[in-house]
Amino acid sequence: STMHRKALELKDGEKIDMLMMDFVNGDTLDDYVSNILSRGDASQLSIVAEKFRSIVNELVTIGFYHGDISHSNLMIDETGRLRFIDYDSVYIHGAKNPAQGEAGHPNFQHPSRTTSRFTRLEDVYFSALVVYVSLHALAKSPELWDSHHSMGDNLIFQRSRDDLISDA
């Protein structure tokens, strides 16, 4: 990745930094999960879940909040490394202009998340828990993939089914 300082000019004339990311060869998380399950190696998903948890915690510790954690913004590269992509919703703790205008993928966001509210730590943790719980659930019960996965739209939870709403 390469940082270009003051590379982009906003409508109000403010110049902001631009991060040029490396191209990632690999599979999005949902394609990876599908491949793992078709090989009958569901237990591998628990390992991926723990790697994911560790990375999220490291990023949060340094104040880097990915505002759109979802199946399509997580990739497993050719070396088996978990990679985060699509940083247009990232909030860096203490930054002057937090990302706004994007609420993230609805199947991974808290129902209260809106485009007018910048990414908060709670948003990051909620999305992370959706991914984390999904991976562990699929590791234990791979049949959830066939009954709850919608191609290209989720892992196993869907907002439209009220999966992300608490009855408590």
XYZ file of N, CA, C and O in Angstrom:
672
model
N 0.832 -1.182 0.000
C 0.000 0.000 0.000
C 0.876 1.245 0.000
O 1.933 1.265 0.598
N 0.390 2.278 -0.669
C 1.119 3.541 -0.745
C 0.196 4.682 -0.357
O -0.916 4.788 -0.869
N 0.668 5.525 0.544
C -0.096 6.689 0.968
C 0.316 7.881 0.113
O 1.501 8.156 -0.037
N -0.680 8.569 -0.437
C -0.448 9.800 -1.194
C -1.071 10.939 -0.393
O -2.292 11.023 -0.276
N -0.250 11.785 0.147
C -0.711 12.874 1.005
C -1.347 13.986 0.178
O -0.833 14.360 -0.872
N -2.485 14.467 0.652
C -3.201 15.602 0.042
C -3.431 15.383 -1.457
O -3.339 16.298 -2.262
N -3.783 14.157 -1.837
C -3.923 13.793 -3.249
C -5.306 14.068 -3.824
O -5.454 14.258 -5.019
N -6.326 14.078 -2.977
C -7.696 14.266 -3.453
C -8.273 15.561 -2.896
O -8.126 15.847 -1.711
N -8.946 16.313 -3.766
C -9.561 17.562 -3.321
C -11.066 17.395 -3.209
O -11.728 16.949 -4.151
N -11.609 17.727 -2.043
C -13.047 17.661 -1.800
C -13.732 18.893 -2.378
O -13.079 19.868 -2.752
N -15.068 18.861 -2.430
C -15.844 19.983 -2.974
C -15.534 21.296 -2.271
O -15.541 22.353 -2.881
N -15.263 21.211 -0.956
C -14.998 22.444 -0.201
C -13.557 22.925 -0.324
O -13.158 23.897 0.300
N -12.765 22.239 -1.148
C -11.381 22.633 -1.374
C -10.373 21.951 -0.475
O -9.166 22.035 -0.709
N -10.856 21.261 0.561
C -9.932 20.549 1.456
C -9.273 19.406 0.703
O -9.922 18.676 -0.050
N -7.975 19.264 0.887
C -7.251 18.153 0.265
C -7.048 17.051 1.295
O -6.661 17.323 2.424
N -7.332 15.835 0.858
C -7.223 14.697 1.774
C -6.265 13.660 1.211
O -5.958 13.648 0.014
N -5.815 12.780 2.101
C -4.883 11.729 1.718
C -5.599 10.626 0.963
O -6.805 10.418 1.114
N -4.839 9.903 0.148
C -5.367 8.763 -0.597
C -4.451 7.569 -0.337
O -3.234 7.706 -0.347
N -5.065 6.425 -0.105
C -4.321 5.201 0.097
C -4.516 4.311 -1.116
O -5.645 3.946 -1.452
N -3.425 3.995 -1.805
C -3.496 3.092 -2.945
C -3.141 1.692 -2.432
O -2.052 1.468 -1.900
N -4.098 0.785 -2.564
C -3.952 -0.556 -2.008
C -3.366 -1.523 -3.039
O -3.571 -1.355 -4.233
N -2.704 -2.533 -2.534
C -2.222 -3.610 -3.387
C -3.402 -4.434 -3.878
O -4.411 -4.572 -3.176
N -3.282 -4.992 -5.070
C -4.311 -5.896 -5.582
C -4.191 -7.215 -4.840
O -3.097 -7.727 -4.622
N -5.330 -7.769 -4.421
C -5.326 -9.026 -3.679
C -5.843 -10.137 -4.589
O -6.970 -10.076 -5.062
N -5.005 -11.125 -4.830
C -5.439 -12.324 -5.542
C -5.958 -13.311 -4.511
O -5.268 -13.623 -3.547
N -7.167 -13.775 -4.708
C -7.732 -14.729 -3.768
C -9.235 -14.783 -3.892
O -9.807 -14.353 -4.888
N -9.866 -15.316 -2.859
C -11.318 -15.479 -2.833
C -11.924 -14.574 -1.776
O -11.369 -14.413 -0.691
N -13.106 -14.022 -2.081
C -13.850 -13.331 -1.043
C -14.223 -14.370 0.010
O -14.222 -15.578 -0.263
N -14.552 -13.914 1.198
C -14.819 -14.843 2.295
C -15.951 -15.813 1.961
O -15.851 -17.002 2.262
N -17.012 -15.330 1.321
C -18.120 -16.243 1.011
C -17.714 -17.311 -0.004
O -18.098 -18.472 0.130
N -16.900 -16.949 -0.998
C -16.404 -17.966 -1.946
C -15.482 -18.958 -1.245
O -15.536 -20.159 -1.496
N -14.650 -18.443 -0.355
C -13.750 -19.305 0.401
C -14.543 -20.301 1.257
O -14.244 -21.498 1.273
N -15.553 -19.796 1.965
C -16.396 -20.664 2.798
C -17.056 -21.737 1.939
O -17.056 -22.920 2.291
N -17.594 -21.341 0.812
C -18.246 -22.291 -0.087
C -17.271 -23.394 -0.521
O -17.611 -24.583 -0.509
N -16.051 -22.994 -0.872
C -15.035 -23.972 -1.290
C -14.646 -24.909 -0.148
O -14.509 -26.115 -0.344
N -14.461 -24.348 1.038
C -14.100 -25.152 2.217
C -15.197 -26.178 2.509
O -14.931 -27.352 2.761
N -16.448 -25.724 2.480
C -17.557 -26.625 2.786
C -17.718 -27.694 1.709
O -18.032 -28.844 2.033
N -17.485 -27.352 0.457
C -17.614 -28.355 -0.612
C -16.524 -29.417 -0.508
O -16.712 -30.541 -0.964
N -15.401 -29.076 0.125
C -14.322 -30.053 0.351
C -14.535 -30.858 1.626
O -13.741 -31.743 1.948
N -15.571 -30.505 2.397
C -15.846 -31.232 3.632
C -14.891 -30.904 4.759
O -14.659 -31.722 5.648
N -14.328 -29.694 4.755
C -13.339 -29.305 5.750
C -13.854 -28.150 6.617
O -13.152 -27.176 6.867
N -15.093 -28.260 7.080
C -15.754 -27.179 7.811
C -14.980 -26.735 9.051
O -15.015 -25.553 9.415
N -14.277 -27.641 9.705
C -13.554 -27.279 10.930
C -12.518 -26.192 10.672
O -12.155 -25.445 11.593
N -12.055 -26.056 9.450
C -11.091 -25.016 9.069
C -11.666 -23.614 9.320
O -10.930 -22.677 9.569
N -12.982 -23.500 9.285
C -13.617 -22.195 9.458
C -13.441 -21.643 10.867
O -13.420 -20.428 11.056
N -13.291 -22.516 11.858
C -13.014 -22.048 13.222
C -11.643 -21.377 13.292
O -11.463 -20.381 13.997
N -10.690 -21.902 12.553
C -9.340 -21.312 12.505
C -9.408 -19.932 11.858
O -8.822 -18.966 12.349
N -10.149 -19.825 10.766
C -10.319 -18.536 10.084
C -11.024 -17.545 11.011
O -10.641 -16.375 11.081
N -12.034 -18.005 11.744
C -12.756 -17.134 12.675
C -11.815 -16.555 13.721
O -11.890 -15.363 14.041
N -10.934 -17.368 14.249
C -10.005 -16.886 15.276
C -8.958 -15.941 14.695
O -8.574 -14.958 15.346
N -8.507 -16.193 13.483
C -7.590 -15.254 12.810
C -8.295 -13.914 12.613
O -7.715 -12.852 12.840
N -9.528 -13.976 12.172
C -10.322 -12.779 11.947
C -10.477 -11.987 13.249
O -10.252 -10.775 13.283
N -10.850 -12.666 14.334
C -11.009 -12.012 15.639
C -9.727 -11.300 16.056
O -9.745 -10.151 16.500
N -8.616 -11.966 15.869
C -7.328 -11.402 16.242
C -7.007 -10.143 15.427
O -6.560 -9.129 15.981
N -7.261 -10.182 14.128
C -6.982 -9.030 13.267
C -7.883 -7.855 13.636
O -7.426 -6.714 13.727
N -9.173 -8.113 13.839
C -10.094 -7.032 14.224
C -9.619 -6.383 15.516
O -9.563 -5.152 15.624
N -9.237 -7.183 16.493
C -8.768 -6.625 17.770
C -7.503 -5.795 17.591
O -7.350 -4.740 18.206
N -6.580 -6.250 16.737
C -5.355 -5.488 16.477
C -5.677 -4.155 15.822
O -5.120 -3.117 16.194
N -6.575 -4.171 14.835
C -6.942 -2.930 14.141
C -7.619 -1.947 15.088
O -7.312 -0.746 15.070
N -8.524 -2.445 15.910
C -9.221 -1.576 16.862
C -8.224 -0.979 17.853
O -8.305 0.208 18.186
N -7.262 -1.750 18.285
C -6.252 -1.272 19.232
C -5.478 -0.085 18.671
O -5.162 0.854 19.401
N -5.212 -0.099 17.366
C -4.471 1.030 16.770
C -5.411 2.147 16.289
O -4.964 3.134 15.731
N -6.731 1.977 16.501
C -7.682 3.018 16.148
C -8.153 2.989 14.706
O -8.627 3.989 14.181
N -8.065 1.840 14.048
C -8.472 1.679 12.653
C -9.768 0.889 12.621
O -9.786 -0.291 12.920
N -10.877 1.564 12.292
C -12.195 0.951 12.302
C -12.664 0.750 10.862
O -12.949 1.723 10.167
N -12.758 -0.494 10.428
C -13.278 -0.782 9.088
C -14.793 -0.684 9.175
O -15.446 -1.444 9.869
N -15.377 0.251 8.455
C -16.795 0.536 8.571
C -17.702 -0.326 7.726
O -18.908 -0.114 7.708
N -17.140 -1.302 7.019
C -17.975 -2.137 6.146
C -17.448 -3.575 6.134
O -17.161 -4.132 5.074
N -17.325 -4.164 7.314
C -16.907 -5.560 7.391
C -18.040 -6.417 6.851
O -19.170 -6.335 7.322
N -17.744 -7.206 5.843
C -18.744 -8.100 5.253
C -18.033 -9.229 4.517
O -16.811 -9.217 4.358
N -18.812 -10.167 4.028
C -18.285 -11.315 3.294
C -17.495 -10.898 2.050
O -16.566 -11.589 1.652
N -17.864 -9.783 1.437
C -17.202 -9.376 0.200
C -16.035 -8.419 0.426
O -15.292 -8.131 -0.505
N -15.843 -7.946 1.656
C -14.713 -7.069 1.963
C -13.637 -7.771 2.779
O -12.738 -7.136 3.308
N -13.761 -9.079 2.863
C -12.744 -9.926 3.480
C -12.322 -10.943 2.432
O -13.169 -11.558 1.786
N -11.037 -11.088 2.263
C -10.534 -12.041 1.274
C -9.496 -12.953 1.906
O -8.807 -12.571 2.845
N -9.411 -14.147 1.357
C -8.338 -15.068 1.708
C -7.422 -15.082 0.490
O -7.839 -15.490 -0.602
N -6.193 -14.597 0.665
C -5.303 -14.497 -0.492
C -4.694 -15.857 -0.838
O -4.967 -16.862 -0.161
N -3.893 -15.874 -1.883
C -3.331 -17.136 -2.396
C -2.430 -17.837 -1.384
O -2.195 -19.032 -1.490
N -1.938 -17.096 -0.393
C -1.088 -17.706 0.629
C -1.896 -18.162 1.835
O -1.343 -18.661 2.805
N -3.224 -17.939 1.810
C -4.086 -18.326 2.924
C -4.251 -17.244 3.968
O -4.856 -17.457 5.014
N -3.720 -16.050 3.687
C -3.792 -14.934 4.626
C -5.127 -14.204 4.484
O -5.589 -13.946 3.387
N -5.732 -13.860 5.613
C -6.976 -13.095 5.630
C -6.647 -11.628 5.391
O -5.775 -11.064 6.047
N -7.348 -11.018 4.431
C -7.083 -9.625 4.069
C -8.377 -8.820 4.083
O -9.417 -9.306 3.665
N -8.314 -7.598 4.586
C -9.425 -6.654 4.538
C -9.261 -5.808 3.281
O -8.150 -5.375 2.976
N -10.353 -5.559 2.572
C -10.317 -4.698 1.392
C -11.432 -3.664 1.498
O -12.244 -3.707 2.414
N -11.484 -2.749 0.541
C -12.532 -1.734 0.412
C -12.559 -0.824 1.631
O -13.375 -0.958 2.527
N -11.657 0.136 1.632
C -11.457 1.003 2.787
C -12.221 2.317 2.706
O -11.934 3.237 3.457
N -13.222 2.441 1.834
C -13.896 3.731 1.706
C -14.816 4.050 2.880
O -15.306 5.172 2.997
N -15.035 3.116 3.776
C -15.835 3.390 4.980
C -14.993 3.365 6.253
O -15.526 3.341 7.347
N -13.698 3.386 6.107
C -12.802 3.312 7.259
C -12.840 4.612 8.055
O -12.936 5.706 7.502
N -12.800 4.459 9.365
C -12.660 5.595 10.272
C -11.398 5.368 11.085
O -11.204 4.289 11.655
N -10.543 6.361 11.101
C -9.335 6.298 11.916
C -9.590 7.156 13.144
O -9.889 8.349 13.031
N -9.543 6.511 14.313
C -9.867 7.190 15.568
C -9.070 8.481 15.687
O -7.862 8.488 15.538
N -9.786 9.568 15.927
C -9.145 10.870 16.068
C -9.052 11.648 14.769
O -8.609 12.796 14.772
N -9.456 11.061 13.645
C -9.395 11.756 12.355
C -10.380 12.908 12.330
O -11.450 12.853 12.938
N -10.021 13.949 11.599
C -10.858 15.142 11.531
C -12.154 14.898 10.755
O -13.204 15.387 11.129
N -12.084 14.128 9.678
C -13.254 13.907 8.827
C -13.583 12.422 8.742
O -13.103 11.731 7.848
N -14.412 11.923 9.645
C -14.764 10.504 9.575
C -15.563 10.195 8.307
O -16.256 11.055 7.781
N -15.434 8.977 7.827
C -16.162 8.541 6.637
C -17.656 8.624 6.886
O -18.138 8.239 7.935
N -18.368 9.160 5.925
C -19.826 9.230 6.024
C -20.417 8.894 4.668
O -19.732 8.907 3.667
N -21.701 8.605 4.659
C -22.388 8.382 3.400
C -22.565 6.928 3.044
O -23.227 6.604 2.076
N -21.958 6.019 3.802
C -22.119 4.603 3.529
C -22.441 3.893 4.837
O -21.764 4.085 5.834
N -23.472 3.073 4.814
C -23.890 2.382 6.034
C -23.407 0.943 6.072
O -23.699 0.223 7.005
N -22.669 0.506 5.076
C -22.189 -0.869 5.056
C -23.258 -1.830 4.575
O -24.411 -1.467 4.360
N -22.858 -3.074 4.398
C -23.785 -4.098 3.910
C -24.823 -4.398 4.990
O -24.476 -4.717 6.117
N -26.118 -4.309 4.659
C -27.161 -4.458 5.686
C -27.168 -5.811 6.395
O -27.614 -5.892 7.536
N -26.667 -6.861 5.766
C -26.656 -8.177 6.415
C -25.514 -8.340 7.410
O -25.379 -9.397 8.026
N -24.725 -7.279 7.568
C -23.598 -7.333 8.496
C -23.593 -6.158 9.469
O -22.717 -6.061 10.316
N -24.569 -5.256 9.354
C -24.595 -4.049 10.171
C -25.730 -4.092 11.185
O -26.785 -4.669 10.915
N -25.517 -3.419 12.291
C -26.579 -3.277 13.282
C -27.745 -2.546 12.630
O -27.540 -1.615 11.846
N -28.978 -2.951 12.920
C -30.143 -2.295 12.298
C -30.219 -0.784 12.516
O -30.847 -0.078 11.738
N -29.557 -0.251 13.544
C -29.597 1.191 13.797
C -28.572 1.966 12.968
O -28.575 3.189 12.964
N -27.704 1.273 12.253
C -26.652 1.934 11.466
C -27.271 2.695 10.300
O -28.110 2.177 9.584
N -26.852 3.956 10.125
C -27.353 4.784 9.030
C -26.195 5.436 8.295
O -25.058 5.438 8.775
N -26.487 6.030 7.149
C -25.445 6.700 6.371
C -25.012 8.015 7.003
O -23.954 8.535 6.673
N -25.814 8.560 7.902
C -25.474 9.852 8.496
C -24.621 9.724 9.756
O -24.194 10.729 10.314
N -24.392 8.514 10.196
C -23.595 8.315 11.402
C -22.266 7.678 11.023
O -22.233 6.652 10.370
N -21.166 8.277 11.423
C -19.871 7.705 11.091
C -19.634 6.428 11.888
O -20.284 6.157 12.884
N -18.703 5.659 11.408
C -18.389 4.372 12.019
C -17.979 4.540 13.469
O -17.115 5.335 13.792
N -18.612 3.774 14.345
C -18.266 3.754 15.756
C -17.705 2.379 16.086
O -17.912 1.413 15.351
N -17.057 2.298 17.197
C -16.498 1.031 17.636
C -17.578 -0.039 17.718
O -17.359 -1.188 17.344
N -18.768 0.351 18.180
C -19.871 -0.605 18.287
C -20.244 -1.179 16.920
O -20.594 -2.342 16.800
N -20.168 -0.349 15.867
C -20.460 -0.816 14.511
C -19.457 -1.879 14.080
O -19.820 -2.904 13.501
N -18.194 -1.615 14.364
C -17.134 -2.557 13.999
C -17.342 -3.881 14.722
O -17.306 -4.951 14.112
N -17.568 -3.811 16.017
C -17.745 -5.039 16.788
C -18.995 -5.807 16.380
O -18.993 -7.035 16.341
N -20.082 -5.098 16.077
C -21.295 -5.802 15.651
C -21.036 -6.574 14.364
O -21.334 -7.767 14.271
N -20.475 -5.911 13.355
C -20.181 -6.575 12.081
C -19.198 -7.731 12.273
O -19.349 -8.793 11.668
N -18.205 -7.496 13.114
C -17.216 -8.540 13.381
C -17.879 -9.759 14.026
O -17.562 -10.898 13.687
N -18.811 -9.516 14.940
C -19.511 -10.633 15.578
C -20.373 -11.408 14.587
O -20.470 -12.636 14.676
N -20.990 -10.720 13.642
C -21.785 -11.408 12.617
C -20.893 -12.378 11.841
O -21.253 -13.543 11.632
N -19.713 -11.922 11.441
C -18.785 -12.784 10.703
C -18.266 -13.902 11.605
O -18.272 -15.073 11.222
N -17.814 -13.547 12.792
C -17.223 -14.498 13.729
C -18.204 -15.616 14.092
O -17.872 -16.805 14.007
N -19.424 -15.249 14.475
C -20.435 -16.242 14.843
C -20.795 -17.102 13.625
O -20.952 -18.317 13.738
N -20.912 -16.481 12.466
C -21.231 -17.229 11.244
C -20.184 -18.306 10.970
O -20.527 -19.459 10.672
N -18.909 -17.940 11.057
C -17.840 -18.901 10.765
C -17.831 -20.053 11.766
O -17.707 -21.217 11.380
N -17.978 -19.738 13.046
C -18.009 -20.805 14.050
C -19.256 -21.678 13.904
O -19.179 -22.908 14.050
N -20.390 -21.063 13.607
C -21.621 -21.834 13.425
C -21.483 -22.784 12.232
O -21.873 -23.959 12.314
N -20.912 -22.293 11.134
C -20.727 -23.132 9.948
C -19.698 -24.236 10.187
O -19.827 -25.327 9.634
N -18.703 -23.956 11.023
C -17.715 -24.987 11.357
C -18.373 -26.148 12.089
O -18.024 -27.312 11.888
N -19.354 -25.838 12.940
C -20.057 -26.869 13.715
C -21.240 -27.477 12.965
O -21.556 -28.648 13.136
N -21.909 -26.650 12.158
C -23.120 -27.097 11.453
C -23.079 -26.626 10.000
O -23.748 -25.653 9.629
N -22.290 -27.293 9.164
C -22.129 -26.868 7.766
C -23.439 -26.802 6.983
O -23.548 -26.056 6.013
N -24.456 -27.532 7.439
C -25.745 -27.531 6.732
C -26.417 -26.151 6.770
O -27.312 -25.863 5.963
N -25.973 -25.274 7.680
C -26.511 -23.914 7.729
C -26.240 -23.157 6.424
O -26.990 -22.253 6.064
N -25.187 -23.537 5.741
C -24.839 -22.876 4.477
C -25.968 -23.053 3.453
O -26.402 -22.086 2.829
N -26.447 -24.275 3.313
C -27.512 -24.541 2.339
C -28.844 -23.937 2.766
O -29.616 -23.482 1.929
N -29.108 -23.896 4.051
C -30.413 -23.408 4.508
C -30.466 -21.896 4.739
O -31.555 -21.317 4.715
N -29.312 -21.238 4.959
C -29.339 -19.821 5.336
C -28.495 -18.899 4.448
O -28.623 -17.681 4.555
N -27.636 -19.458 3.613
C -26.784 -18.621 2.756
C -27.536 -18.212 1.499
O -28.245 -19.011 0.890
N -27.371 -16.954 1.115
C -27.921 -16.435 -0.131
C -26.740 -15.960 -0.971
O -26.013 -15.053 -0.566
N -26.526 -16.574 -2.109
C -25.343 -16.342 -2.949
C -25.002 -14.854 -3.112
O -25.829 -14.076 -3.576
N -23.810 -14.490 -2.665
C -23.326 -13.129 -2.824
C -23.934 -12.101 -1.906
O -23.643 -10.908 -2.023
N -24.784 -12.534 -0.961
C -25.506 -11.568 -0.141
C -25.212 -11.675 1.349
O -25.445 -10.722 2.083
N -24.732 -12.820 1.809
C -24.520 -12.998 3.247
C -23.648 -14.224 3.492
O -23.256 -14.915 2.563
N -23.386 -14.484 4.755
C -22.829 -15.778 5.156
C -24.022 -16.622 5.601
O -24.458 -17.492 4.867
N -24.594 -16.338 6.791
C -25.822 -17.058 7.182
C -26.910 -16.142 7.746
O -28.054 -16.551 7.836
N -26.565 -14.918 8.112
C -27.562 -14.010 8.682
C -28.089 -13.058 7.617
O -27.339 -12.609 6.759
N -29.388 -12.734 7.709
C -29.992 -11.772 6.788
C -30.876 -10.799 7.550
O -31.706 -11.213 8.366
N -30.682 -9.545 7.248
C -31.500 -8.506 7.881
C -32.982 -8.672 7.532
O -33.847 -8.493 8.381
N -33.262 -9.050 6.277
C -34.657 -9.157 5.833
C -35.422 -10.265 6.562
O -36.643 -10.260 6.595
N -34.710 -11.222 7.160
C -35.357 -12.270 7.967
C -35.401 -11.887 9.438
O -35.760 -12.684 10.293
N -34.972 -10.669 9.749
C -34.873 -10.181 11.126
C -33.874 -10.986 11.960
O -34.005 -11.069 13.183
N -32.863 -11.549 11.297
C -31.823 -12.294 12.012
C -30.995 -11.395 12.920
O -30.378 -11.869 13.869
N -30.951 -10.104 12.619
C -30.094 -9.182 13.372
C -30.858 -8.379 14.414
O -30.334 -7.448 15.001
N -32.111 -8.763 14.657
C -32.955 -8.070 15.623
C -33.061 -8.925 16.888
O -33.268 -10.127 16.821
N -32.895 -8.281 18.036
C -33.036 -8.972 19.314
C -34.488 -8.908 19.778
O -35.124 -7.863 19.694
N -34.992 -10.014 20.265
C -36.343 -10.050 20.817
C -36.338 -9.646 22.286
O -37.393 -9.473 22.877
N -35.160 -9.533 22.862
C -35.062 -9.228 24.295
C -35.317 -7.776 24.587
O -35.186 -6.907 23.824
